[in-house]
Short mmCIF file of C-alpha atoms in Angstrom, two decimals:
data_model
loop_
_atom_site.label_atom_id
_atom_site.label_comp_id
_atom_site.label_asym_id
_atom_site.label_seq_id
_atom_site.Cartn_x
_atom_site.Cartn_y
_atom_site.Cartn_z
CA MET A 1 -53.50 13.78 121.47
CA ILE A 2 -55.48 10.65 122.16
CA LEU A 3 -54.33 8.54 125.08
CA LYS A 4 -54.29 4.78 124.84
CA PRO A 5 -54.84 2.41 127.78
CA GLN A 6 -51.18 1.42 127.84
CA ASP A 7 -50.23 5.08 128.40
CA ILE A 8 -52.14 5.03 131.68
CA ILE A 9 -50.62 1.68 132.66
CA ILE A 10 -47.11 3.03 132.05
CA SER A 11 -47.90 6.11 134.14
CA LEU A 12 -49.21 3.98 136.98
CA LYS A 13 -46.17 1.73 136.83
CA LEU A 14 -43.88 4.76 137.07
CA LEU A 15 -45.60 5.87 140.28
CA ASP A 16 -43.72 3.02 141.95
CA GLU A 17 -40.34 4.48 142.87
CA LYS A 18 -38.47 1.22 142.25
CA HIS A 19 -38.93 1.93 138.52
CA ALA A 20 -36.98 5.20 138.69
CA LYS A 21 -34.14 3.70 136.65
CA PHE A 22 -35.67 1.44 134.07
CA THR A 23 -35.08 0.44 130.52
CA PHE A 24 -37.96 0.12 128.11
CA ALA A 25 -37.09 -3.56 127.67
CA GLN A 26 -37.39 -4.18 131.44
CA LEU A 27 -40.66 -2.30 131.67
CA ALA A 28 -42.00 -4.08 128.60
CA ALA A 29 -41.18 -7.48 130.08
CA GLU A 30 -42.97 -6.63 133.33
CA LEU A 31 -46.06 -5.43 131.47
CA ASP A 32 -46.02 -8.12 128.77
CA MET A 33 -45.74 -5.49 126.05
CA SER A 34 -43.18 -4.90 123.32
CA ALA A 35 -40.35 -2.46 124.01
CA SER A 36 -41.45 -0.23 121.14
CA GLU A 37 -45.04 -0.15 122.42
CA THR A 38 -43.73 0.74 125.88
CA ASN A 39 -41.54 3.48 124.45
CA GLN A 40 -44.42 4.98 122.47
CA ALA A 41 -46.74 4.86 125.50
CA PHE A 42 -44.10 6.55 127.64
CA HIS A 43 -43.66 9.38 125.14
CA ARG A 44 -47.42 9.90 124.72
CA ALA A 45 -47.79 10.04 128.51
CA ARG A 46 -44.96 12.56 128.69
CA GLU A 47 -46.56 14.73 125.98
CA VAL A 48 -49.82 15.05 127.92
CA GLY A 49 -48.10 15.65 131.25
CA LEU A 50 -48.58 12.29 132.97
CA VAL A 51 -44.80 11.80 133.06
CA SER A 52 -42.29 14.46 134.04
CA PRO A 53 -40.57 15.95 130.99
CA LEU A 54 -37.17 15.99 132.72
CA GLU A 55 -37.23 12.69 134.60
CA LYS A 56 -38.61 9.21 134.10
CA THR A 57 -41.17 9.61 136.88
CA ALA A 58 -44.92 9.96 136.85
CA ASN A 59 -46.57 13.27 137.69
CA ARG A 60 -48.64 12.12 140.69
CA SER A 61 -51.14 14.98 140.60
CA ALA A 62 -51.77 14.62 136.85
CA VAL A 63 -52.27 10.85 137.14
CA ALA A 64 -54.62 11.31 140.09
CA GLU A 65 -56.63 13.94 138.21
CA LEU A 66 -56.91 11.65 135.18
CA LEU A 67 -58.11 8.71 137.26
CA ILE A 68 -60.68 10.76 139.17
#
């Protein structure tokens, strides 16, 4: 799977714990993206392990490894 820049942005945004209970519309508005684009980015990030498969939180160690 090929990651897109917005996948990384979504993952970084989810590192902030205040986004634990979000809707894709809210997240999209904060990032100036469409809700569908946000949804797709979230699911791509989840597929590659940047987002927890059971929760809507970022996998800190995976995001850190990607950025390094």
